[in-house]
Amino acid sequence: MRLSRFDFPEGFLFGAATAAYQIEGTRHGGCGPCHWDTFAATAGNVVRGEDGAVACDHFHRWPADLDLVKAANMDAYRFSTSWARVMPDGRRVNPEGMAFYDRLVDGMLERGLKPFQTLYHWELPSALADLGGWTNQDVASWFADYAEAVTRVLGDRVASIATINEPWCVAWLSHFMGIHAPGHRDIRAAARAMHHVLLAHGTAVERLRGMGQKNLGIVLNFDHTEAASAALADQEAAAVWDGIFNRWFIEGITKKNYPSEVLTGLSSHMPEGWQDDMPLIGQKLDWLGVNYYTRHTIAANPRAAWPAIRDVPGSLPKTQMGWEIYPEGLEGFLTRMQRDYVGDLPIYVTENGMAHADVVEDGAVSDVIREDYLFAHLEATRRAIAQGANVKGFFYWSLPDNYERAEGYEKRFGLVHVDFHSLERKPKSSYHAFARALARNA
Ligand code: FCB
């Protein structure tokens, strides 16, 4: 028997998650350019050079998309507001952009869905990228100004606000590994972004809380990390990776310090006086968002510069992204967060999902593999709750297939299939299975 909503505590919220650039389309509503537009326009960065110009055209089709959320018996919808849409030059409000989110939030409320807003899911306005973006410490006050402007309009209706989605991606993946916009591969830029992204979070939390806003949190991503062997060098390499990926941000926020294994490599590149920012970064959260997808196996790479690690292919079944399927990792992070960092603070699984090469056959999409993935991760969540983790909700990534960043439109994560030519939506079997599990009159 598969789980249903009745296997979770009363009031537990189920939903789906999306992000502005990945679904909206940027050609309408006075949206300004962001660093993803130019990253995608630079040969070699994104599969087939695809960008978010059209995406799922959610900008026009949002009512039907919200209908799909409601028809799946979901309680909440996680969306993001695009900085570049709200402030095309990074600083001045575009009333048309703001009005779009105003309608969108009302649309959720009309359908009985709780709006879970994310302020930054990666649309850094190009004008701010020109000034150094996340490597410039002024980004903290630019971001707080944006957060304040949006919250003045939406703050009375959203159920919660996350400052930043996945700071590891904003900082490390984008400034050290060069895989996401702006595509830097530079340890100094990375060290600065690793700190400034949290400084922006703290500055915005202080600003919004000062306005009386409740339910402020952040969404962190976690990958289960395994050492490739029992050899000390591999164990140490795995600890460094765990520090960069899984501990830097949560320790910065909850312990007001960074992991020593990571500072070993980064401290000489950090912005001067970073320690003075830690009280602002370490302000209390109202909730924590956990994004979880996969695990990594890490070995030492003695010939490389710091962090001297390499990824070793794992042996578990993989998704279309090549990511191993490992639900136990979600259980592990939910209980680890509770035990080591946040105690009783409410935790939400803000993203979990898998890509699969889904096809429409005879007018339907059968993605049983995704059903299995989803229910295995719901089981893992339930086990974590049984062990005392205060998990309050679960959001599947994503509602529709969408623009999967550097992978373009090829990797399908949705509960709803999207034909990227006609833009037609078709709920997959996973959508129907989730909807049945969430029915209230079961
Ligand atoms: C996460 C992102 C989300 C989506 C999924 C697959 O890292 O937050 O936007 O791309 O991965």
Short mmCIF file of C-alpha atoms and ligand atoms in Angstrom, two decimals:
data_model
loop_
_atom_site.label_atom_id
_atom_site.label_comp_id
_atom_site.label_asym_id
_atom_site.label_seq_id
_atom_site.Cartn_x
_atom_site.Cartn_y
_atom_site.Cartn_z
CA MET A 1 0.00 0.00 0.00
CA ARG A 2 1.26 3.42 -0.93
CA LEU A 3 1.28 6.28 1.52
CA SER A 4 -1.46 8.87 1.62
CA ARG A 5 -1.79 12.23 3.32
CA PHE A 6 -3.34 10.43 6.30
CA ASP A 7 0.03 8.82 7.06
CA PHE A 8 1.40 12.27 7.91
CA PRO A 9 0.71 14.52 10.89
CA GLU A 10 -2.39 16.70 10.81
CA GLY A 11 -1.68 19.94 8.95
CA PHE A 12 1.28 18.55 6.98
CA LEU A 13 1.42 20.44 3.68
CA PHE A 14 1.91 18.86 0.27
CA GLY A 15 2.74 20.86 -2.79
CA ALA A 16 4.82 21.30 -5.90
CA ALA A 17 7.67 23.72 -6.54
CA THR A 18 8.68 25.86 -9.50
CA ALA A 19 11.00 28.78 -10.17
CA ALA A 20 10.39 31.92 -12.20
CA TYR A 21 13.07 31.65 -14.90
CA GLN A 22 12.41 27.96 -15.43
CA ILE A 23 8.71 28.35 -16.27
CA GLU A 24 7.55 31.92 -16.89
CA GLY A 25 9.17 33.09 -20.12
CA THR A 26 10.88 36.47 -20.10
CA ARG A 27 9.56 38.20 -23.22
CA HIS A 28 6.52 39.80 -21.65
CA GLY A 29 5.65 42.01 -18.73
CA GLY A 30 8.71 44.23 -18.91
CA CYS A 31 11.08 41.60 -17.53
CA GLY A 32 14.70 42.75 -17.58
CA PRO A 33 17.75 40.74 -18.63
CA CYS A 34 19.39 38.50 -16.06
CA HIS A 35 22.69 36.66 -15.93
CA TRP A 36 21.03 33.44 -17.11
CA ASP A 37 20.17 35.07 -20.45
CA THR A 38 23.78 35.89 -21.21
CA PHE A 39 25.13 32.67 -19.73
CA ALA A 40 22.83 30.73 -22.07
CA ALA A 41 23.79 32.97 -25.00
CA THR A 42 27.45 32.07 -24.49
CA ALA A 43 28.34 29.03 -26.57
CA GLY A 44 29.05 25.87 -24.64
CA ASN A 45 27.24 26.73 -21.41
CA VAL A 46 23.78 25.27 -22.00
CA VAL A 47 22.65 22.29 -24.05
CA ARG A 48 21.71 23.63 -27.51
CA GLY A 49 22.12 27.17 -26.16
CA GLU A 50 18.57 27.09 -24.84
CA ASP A 51 17.32 29.85 -22.56
CA GLY A 52 14.25 30.84 -20.55
CA ALA A 53 12.76 33.26 -23.11
CA VAL A 54 9.64 31.14 -23.61
CA ALA A 55 10.01 28.29 -21.08
CA CYS A 56 6.49 27.06 -20.23
CA ASP A 57 4.92 30.46 -20.94
CA HIS A 58 3.59 30.35 -17.40
CA PHE A 59 3.43 34.16 -17.58
CA HIS A 60 0.27 33.71 -19.65
CA ARG A 61 -0.80 30.22 -18.65
CA TRP A 62 -0.55 30.56 -14.88
CA PRO A 63 -4.31 30.19 -14.21
CA ALA A 64 -4.37 26.75 -15.85
CA ASP A 65 -1.14 25.80 -14.06
CA LEU A 66 -2.59 26.74 -10.68
CA ASP A 67 -5.71 24.76 -11.58
CA LEU A 68 -3.44 21.73 -12.00
CA VAL A 69 -1.96 22.28 -8.54
CA LYS A 70 -5.40 22.48 -7.02
CA ALA A 71 -6.73 19.49 -8.97
CA ALA A 72 -3.83 17.44 -7.57
CA ASN A 73 -5.32 18.05 -4.09
CA MET A 74 -2.23 19.96 -3.04
CA ASP A 75 -2.23 22.37 -0.12
CA ALA A 76 0.55 24.71 -1.13
CA TYR A 77 2.53 25.95 -4.09
CA ARG A 78 6.18 26.98 -3.98
CA PHE A 79 7.02 29.66 -6.54
CA SER A 80 9.66 32.32 -6.92
CA THR A 81 9.54 35.98 -7.78
CA SER A 82 12.11 37.05 -10.35
CA TRP A 83 14.30 39.96 -9.30
CA ALA A 84 14.80 40.82 -12.99
CA ARG A 85 11.03 40.95 -13.58
CA VAL A 86 10.29 43.02 -10.48
CA MET A 87 13.34 45.26 -10.98
CA PRO A 88 14.57 45.08 -14.59
CA ASP A 89 17.63 47.24 -13.82
CA GLY A 90 18.07 45.66 -10.41
CA ARG A 91 16.89 48.67 -8.47
CA ARG A 92 13.73 50.33 -9.80
CA VAL A 93 10.37 48.59 -9.54
CA ASN A 94 8.59 47.57 -12.74
CA PRO A 95 4.89 47.91 -11.83
CA GLU A 96 3.88 45.44 -14.53
CA GLY A 97 6.19 42.80 -13.11
CA MET A 98 4.95 43.35 -9.60
CA ALA A 99 1.34 43.21 -10.79
CA PHE A 100 1.99 39.78 -12.30
CA TYR A 101 3.01 38.33 -8.93
CA ASP A 102 0.16 40.15 -7.23
CA ARG A 103 -2.31 38.34 -9.50
CA LEU A 104 -0.45 35.06 -9.15
CA VAL A 105 -0.62 35.15 -5.35
CA ASP A 106 -4.31 36.04 -5.45
CA GLY A 107 -4.77 33.15 -7.87
CA MET A 108 -3.28 30.77 -5.32
CA LEU A 109 -5.47 32.08 -2.52
CA GLU A 110 -8.58 31.81 -4.69
CA ARG A 111 -7.75 28.14 -5.16
CA GLY A 112 -7.08 27.54 -1.47
CA LEU A 113 -3.33 27.11 -2.00
CA LYS A 114 -0.80 28.47 0.47
CA PRO A 115 1.76 30.63 -1.36
CA PHE A 116 5.35 29.67 -0.45
CA GLN A 117 7.48 32.38 -1.98
CA THR A 118 11.19 32.28 -2.79
CA LEU A 119 12.82 35.65 -3.37
CA TYR A 120 15.91 34.49 -5.24
CA HIS A 121 15.84 31.46 -7.47
CA TRP A 122 18.73 32.81 -9.53
CA GLU A 123 17.52 35.71 -11.73
CA LEU A 124 20.26 38.19 -10.93
CA PRO A 125 19.54 41.33 -13.01
CA SER A 126 22.29 41.88 -15.59
CA ALA A 127 22.81 45.44 -14.41
CA LEU A 128 23.87 44.06 -11.03
CA ALA A 129 25.92 41.30 -12.62
CA ASP A 130 27.84 44.10 -14.36
CA LEU A 131 28.77 45.40 -10.92
CA GLY A 132 30.17 42.05 -9.86
CA GLY A 133 26.93 40.40 -8.74
CA TRP A 134 27.49 38.00 -5.87
CA THR A 135 31.18 38.89 -5.62
CA ASN A 136 30.30 42.48 -4.65
CA GLN A 137 29.33 42.85 -1.01
CA ASP A 138 26.81 45.55 -1.94
CA VAL A 139 24.67 42.72 -3.27
CA ALA A 140 23.41 42.29 0.30
CA SER A 141 21.74 45.70 0.40
CA TRP A 142 20.55 45.49 -3.22
CA PHE A 143 18.90 42.21 -2.36
CA ALA A 144 17.32 43.55 0.83
CA ASP A 145 15.89 46.50 -1.15
CA TYR A 146 14.36 44.07 -3.63
CA ALA A 147 13.06 41.85 -0.80
CA GLU A 148 11.47 44.84 0.85
CA ALA A 149 9.82 46.10 -2.35
CA VAL A 150 8.26 42.71 -3.09
CA THR A 151 7.19 42.14 0.46
CA ARG A 152 5.45 45.50 0.67
CA VAL A 153 3.14 44.21 -2.06
CA LEU A 154 2.88 40.45 -1.41
CA GLY A 155 3.81 40.16 2.26
CA ASP A 156 0.24 40.33 3.54
CA ARG A 157 -0.74 37.23 1.56
CA VAL A 158 2.20 34.85 1.29
CA ALA A 159 2.36 32.00 3.79
CA SER A 160 6.15 32.03 3.96
CA ILE A 161 9.18 33.64 2.39
CA ALA A 162 12.50 31.97 1.59
CA THR A 163 15.32 34.42 0.94
CA ILE A 164 17.65 32.37 -1.26
CA ASN A 165 17.20 29.08 -3.07
CA GLU A 166 20.26 26.81 -2.80
CA PRO A 167 23.12 29.13 -1.86
CA TRP A 168 25.56 26.34 -2.78
CA CYS A 169 24.42 26.63 -6.40
CA VAL A 170 24.47 30.43 -6.29
CA ALA A 171 28.01 30.44 -4.97
CA TRP A 172 29.99 27.25 -5.57
CA LEU A 173 28.38 25.74 -8.65
CA SER A 174 28.29 29.16 -10.34
CA HIS A 175 31.58 30.77 -9.24
CA PHE A 176 33.92 27.82 -8.62
CA MET A 177 32.66 25.06 -10.91
CA GLY A 178 31.40 27.40 -13.63
CA ILE A 179 28.35 25.25 -14.34
CA HIS A 180 25.62 27.82 -13.64
CA ALA A 181 25.45 31.55 -14.36
CA PRO A 182 27.63 33.56 -14.27
CA GLY A 183 29.92 30.63 -15.05
CA HIS A 184 33.05 31.72 -13.18
CA ARG A 185 35.80 29.33 -12.25
CA ASP A 186 37.69 31.36 -9.71
CA ILE A 187 38.34 30.61 -6.07
CA ARG A 188 38.37 34.26 -4.99
CA ALA A 189 35.02 34.92 -6.67
CA ALA A 190 33.70 31.70 -5.14
CA ALA A 191 34.83 32.54 -1.60
CA ARG A 192 33.21 35.94 -1.86
CA ALA A 193 29.97 34.55 -3.25
CA MET A 194 29.92 31.83 -0.54
CA HIS A 195 29.89 34.60 2.07
CA HIS A 196 27.89 37.31 0.33
CA VAL A 197 25.01 34.98 -0.45
CA LEU A 198 24.55 34.45 3.28
CA LEU A 199 25.14 38.12 4.00
CA ALA A 200 22.32 38.92 1.58
CA HIS A 201 20.13 36.36 3.32
CA GLY A 202 20.83 37.86 6.76
CA THR A 203 20.38 41.44 5.58
CA ALA A 204 17.04 40.59 3.99
CA VAL A 205 15.82 38.66 7.03
CA GLU A 206 16.64 41.62 9.26
CA ARG A 207 14.87 44.01 6.90
CA LEU A 208 11.73 41.90 6.49
CA ARG A 209 11.47 41.01 10.14
CA GLY A 210 11.76 44.71 10.90
CA MET A 211 8.68 45.19 8.72
CA GLY A 212 6.83 42.66 10.87
CA GLN A 213 7.00 39.87 8.31
CA LYS A 214 6.62 36.33 9.68
CA ASN A 215 7.72 32.89 8.47
CA LEU A 216 11.13 33.78 7.10
CA GLY A 217 13.43 30.97 6.03
CA ILE A 218 16.05 29.81 3.57
CA VAL A 219 16.19 26.84 1.20
CA LEU A 220 19.43 24.83 1.31
CA ASN A 221 20.35 21.89 -0.87
CA PHE A 222 21.98 18.76 0.47
CA ASP A 223 23.61 15.80 -1.28
CA HIS A 224 24.35 12.71 0.74
CA THR A 225 28.12 12.29 0.77
CA GLU A 226 29.89 8.93 0.92
CA ALA A 227 33.64 8.36 1.02
CA ALA A 228 34.85 6.14 -1.81
CA SER A 229 36.80 3.93 0.62
CA ALA A 230 37.85 3.59 4.23
CA ALA A 231 41.26 5.09 3.40
CA LEU A 232 41.96 8.19 5.47
CA ALA A 233 42.58 10.33 2.38
CA ASP A 234 39.14 9.47 0.95
CA GLN A 235 37.46 10.01 4.30
CA GLU A 236 39.04 13.43 4.56
CA ALA A 237 38.12 14.29 0.97
CA ALA A 238 34.50 13.36 1.69
CA ALA A 239 34.53 15.55 4.82
CA VAL A 240 35.77 18.52 2.77
CA TRP A 241 33.01 18.01 0.21
CA ASP A 242 30.41 17.58 2.96
CA GLY A 243 31.73 20.84 4.41
CA ILE A 244 31.46 22.76 1.13
CA PHE A 245 28.10 21.32 0.11
CA ASN A 246 26.21 20.37 3.24
CA ARG A 247 27.66 22.31 6.17
CA TRP A 248 28.94 25.71 5.08
CA PHE A 249 25.54 27.41 4.91
CA ILE A 250 23.73 25.71 7.79
CA GLU A 251 26.71 26.18 10.10
CA GLY A 252 27.09 29.80 9.05
CA ILE A 253 23.48 30.42 9.97
CA THR A 254 23.05 28.27 13.07
CA LYS A 255 26.59 28.34 14.53
CA LYS A 256 27.74 31.69 13.16
CA ASN A 257 30.90 30.06 11.86
CA TYR A 258 32.13 28.15 8.82
CA PRO A 259 33.51 24.59 8.80
CA SER A 260 37.26 24.57 9.41
CA GLU A 261 37.92 22.04 6.61
CA VAL A 262 36.55 24.56 4.13
CA LEU A 263 38.14 27.65 5.64
CA THR A 264 41.49 25.89 5.16
CA GLY A 265 41.02 26.41 1.43
CA LEU A 266 38.96 29.58 1.34
CA SER A 267 40.09 31.85 4.16
CA SER A 268 42.79 33.66 2.20
CA HIS A 269 40.18 34.50 -0.46
CA MET A 270 37.40 35.64 1.85
CA PRO A 271 36.28 39.26 2.01
CA GLU A 272 38.11 41.15 4.71
CA GLY A 273 36.34 41.29 8.05
CA TRP A 274 33.88 38.53 7.15
CA GLN A 275 33.75 37.42 10.77
CA ASP A 276 31.98 40.66 11.68
CA ASP A 277 29.04 39.69 9.45
CA MET A 278 28.32 36.43 11.25
CA PRO A 279 25.81 37.81 13.80
CA LEU A 280 23.71 39.20 10.93
CA ILE A 281 23.99 35.92 9.01
CA GLY A 282 23.18 33.92 12.13
CA GLN A 283 19.82 35.48 12.86
CA LYS A 284 17.11 33.15 13.90
CA LEU A 285 15.17 31.41 11.14
CA ASP A 286 11.46 30.66 11.36
CA TRP A 287 11.84 27.52 9.24
CA LEU A 288 14.38 25.65 7.14
CA GLY A 289 13.87 24.38 3.60
CA VAL A 290 15.68 21.18 2.60
CA ASN A 291 16.16 20.34 -1.09
CA TYR A 292 17.33 16.80 -1.62
CA TYR A 293 17.92 14.77 -4.77
CA THR A 294 20.88 12.38 -4.65
CA ARG A 295 24.16 11.20 -3.20
CA HIS A 296 27.81 11.62 -4.13
CA THR A 297 30.76 9.33 -3.65
CA ILE A 298 33.97 11.27 -3.12
CA ALA A 299 37.61 10.25 -3.33
CA ALA A 300 40.84 12.12 -2.77
CA ASN A 301 42.50 13.58 -5.85
CA PRO A 302 46.07 14.13 -4.72
CA ARG A 303 47.23 15.77 -7.94
CA ALA A 304 44.61 18.55 -7.83
CA ALA A 305 44.65 21.94 -6.14
CA TRP A 306 42.40 22.43 -3.09
CA PRO A 307 39.81 20.96 -2.53
CA ALA A 308 41.68 17.97 -4.07
CA ILE A 309 38.64 15.75 -4.47
CA ARG A 310 36.96 13.86 -7.26
CA ASP A 311 33.53 12.37 -7.81
CA VAL A 312 33.42 8.60 -8.20
CA PRO A 313 30.48 7.14 -10.12
CA GLY A 314 28.11 5.37 -7.73
CA SER A 315 26.50 1.98 -8.22
CA LEU A 316 22.82 2.80 -7.57
CA PRO A 317 20.16 3.23 -10.28
CA LYS A 318 20.33 6.73 -11.79
CA THR A 319 17.86 9.29 -13.08
CA GLN A 320 18.00 11.06 -16.46
CA MET A 321 20.37 13.55 -14.82
CA GLY A 322 22.71 10.69 -13.95
CA TRP A 323 21.88 11.25 -10.28
CA GLU A 324 21.75 8.18 -8.05
CA ILE A 325 18.43 7.40 -6.40
CA TYR A 326 19.01 7.24 -2.65
CA PRO A 327 15.94 8.08 -0.51
CA GLU A 328 17.76 7.17 2.73
CA GLY A 329 19.77 10.34 2.23
CA LEU A 330 16.67 12.48 2.69
CA GLU A 331 15.81 10.74 5.94
CA GLY A 332 19.42 11.26 7.01
CA PHE A 333 19.43 15.01 6.34
CA LEU A 334 16.06 15.66 7.96
CA THR A 335 17.16 13.94 11.16
CA ARG A 336 20.67 15.43 10.96
CA MET A 337 19.29 18.97 10.64
CA GLN A 338 17.07 18.41 13.65
CA ARG A 339 19.82 16.79 15.74
CA ASP A 340 22.83 18.92 14.84
CA TYR A 341 21.49 22.31 13.77
CA VAL A 342 17.90 23.43 14.09
CA GLY A 343 16.30 21.41 16.90
CA ASP A 344 12.53 21.76 16.79
CA LEU A 345 12.44 24.40 14.06
CA PRO A 346 9.91 23.55 11.35
CA ILE A 347 11.56 21.92 8.34
CA TYR A 348 10.03 21.68 4.88
CA VAL A 349 11.22 19.42 2.09
CA THR A 350 11.15 22.28 -0.41
CA GLU A 351 12.34 20.20 -3.39
CA ASN A 352 12.65 16.56 -4.24
CA GLY A 353 12.12 14.95 -7.60
CA MET A 354 13.67 13.20 -10.56
CA ALA A 355 14.25 13.74 -14.25
CA HIS A 356 13.12 11.07 -16.66
CA ALA A 357 12.90 10.96 -20.47
CA ASP A 358 9.10 10.88 -20.47
CA VAL A 359 7.19 10.45 -23.70
CA VAL A 360 3.54 10.79 -24.59
CA GLU A 361 2.17 7.47 -25.84
CA ASP A 362 -1.46 7.05 -26.86
CA GLY A 363 -2.20 10.41 -25.29
CA ALA A 364 -0.79 9.50 -21.88
CA VAL A 365 2.52 9.56 -20.02
CA SER A 366 3.36 6.59 -17.87
CA ASP A 367 6.18 7.48 -15.47
CA VAL A 368 5.91 4.71 -12.91
CA ILE A 369 9.59 5.18 -12.12
CA ARG A 370 8.80 8.70 -10.89
CA GLU A 371 5.89 7.42 -8.82
CA ASP A 372 8.31 5.03 -7.13
CA TYR A 373 10.85 7.79 -6.58
CA LEU A 374 8.26 10.12 -5.10
CA PHE A 375 6.70 7.60 -2.76
CA ALA A 376 10.10 6.30 -1.63
CA HIS A 377 11.04 9.85 -0.63
CA LEU A 378 7.70 10.40 1.08
CA GLU A 379 8.42 7.21 3.05
CA ALA A 380 11.85 8.57 3.95
CA THR A 381 10.23 11.79 5.14
CA ARG A 382 7.80 9.84 7.27
CA ARG A 383 10.62 7.85 8.85
CA ALA A 384 12.40 11.10 9.72
CA ILE A 385 9.23 12.43 11.35
CA ALA A 386 8.94 9.20 13.36
CA GLN A 387 12.46 9.88 14.63
CA GLY A 388 11.48 13.34 15.83
CA ALA A 389 12.26 15.65 12.90
CA ASN A 390 9.70 18.46 12.84
CA VAL A 391 8.94 18.19 9.13
CA LYS A 392 5.88 20.24 8.17
CA GLY A 393 5.59 19.81 4.43
CA PHE A 394 6.85 18.27 1.20
CA PHE A 395 7.08 19.93 -2.22
CA TYR A 396 7.75 17.89 -5.35
CA TRP A 397 10.11 19.44 -7.93
CA SER A 398 8.50 20.27 -10.27
CA LEU A 399 4.92 20.83 -11.37
CA PRO A 400 5.59 21.06 -15.14
CA ASP A 401 8.62 19.90 -17.12
CA ASN A 402 10.69 23.05 -17.48
CA TYR A 403 13.96 24.75 -18.29
CA GLU A 404 16.52 22.69 -16.45
CA ARG A 405 19.28 25.33 -16.52
CA ALA A 406 22.52 24.08 -18.11
CA GLU A 407 20.63 21.01 -19.34
CA GLY A 408 18.15 23.08 -21.35
CA TYR A 409 14.73 21.53 -21.95
CA GLU A 410 15.95 17.98 -22.25
CA LYS A 411 15.66 16.86 -18.64
CA ARG A 412 12.05 16.39 -17.57
CA PHE A 413 11.31 16.74 -13.85
CA GLY A 414 7.59 17.49 -14.03
CA LEU A 415 4.50 15.76 -12.72
CA VAL A 416 3.00 17.37 -15.82
CA HIS A 417 4.46 16.79 -19.26
CA VAL A 418 5.04 19.88 -21.41
CA ASP A 419 5.33 19.77 -25.18
CA PHE A 420 7.83 22.58 -25.72
CA HIS A 421 6.51 23.29 -29.23
CA SER A 422 2.78 23.52 -28.58
CA LEU A 423 3.27 24.20 -24.82
CA GLU A 424 0.46 21.76 -24.18
CA ARG A 425 0.38 20.31 -20.65
CA LYS A 426 -0.42 16.68 -19.95
CA PRO A 427 -0.48 15.31 -16.41
CA LYS A 428 1.69 12.18 -16.12
CA SER A 429 0.76 9.04 -14.21
CA SER A 430 2.87 10.35 -11.31
CA TYR A 431 0.61 13.41 -11.13
CA HIS A 432 -2.45 11.20 -10.89
CA ALA A 433 -0.82 8.92 -8.30
CA PHE A 434 0.16 11.91 -6.16
CA ALA A 435 -3.34 13.40 -6.50
CA ARG A 436 -4.90 10.12 -5.31
CA ALA A 437 -2.56 10.00 -2.32
CA LEU A 438 -3.49 13.57 -1.41
CA ALA A 439 -7.26 13.20 -1.73
CA ARG A 440 -8.97 14.36 1.44
CA ASN A 441 -11.97 12.08 1.20
CA ALA A 442 -9.99 8.86 0.68
C1 FCB B 1 17.60 22.39 -7.99
C2 FCB B 1 17.01 23.73 -8.33
C3 FCB B 1 15.78 23.65 -9.19
C4 FCB B 1 15.84 22.53 -10.20
C5 FCB B 1 16.28 21.26 -9.57
C6 FCB B 1 16.33 20.08 -10.48
O1 FCB B 1 18.95 22.52 -7.77
O2 FCB B 1 16.66 24.44 -7.18
O3 FCB B 1 15.62 24.92 -9.75
O4 FCB B 1 16.58 22.91 -11.30
O5 FCB B 1 17.51 21.41 -8.95
#
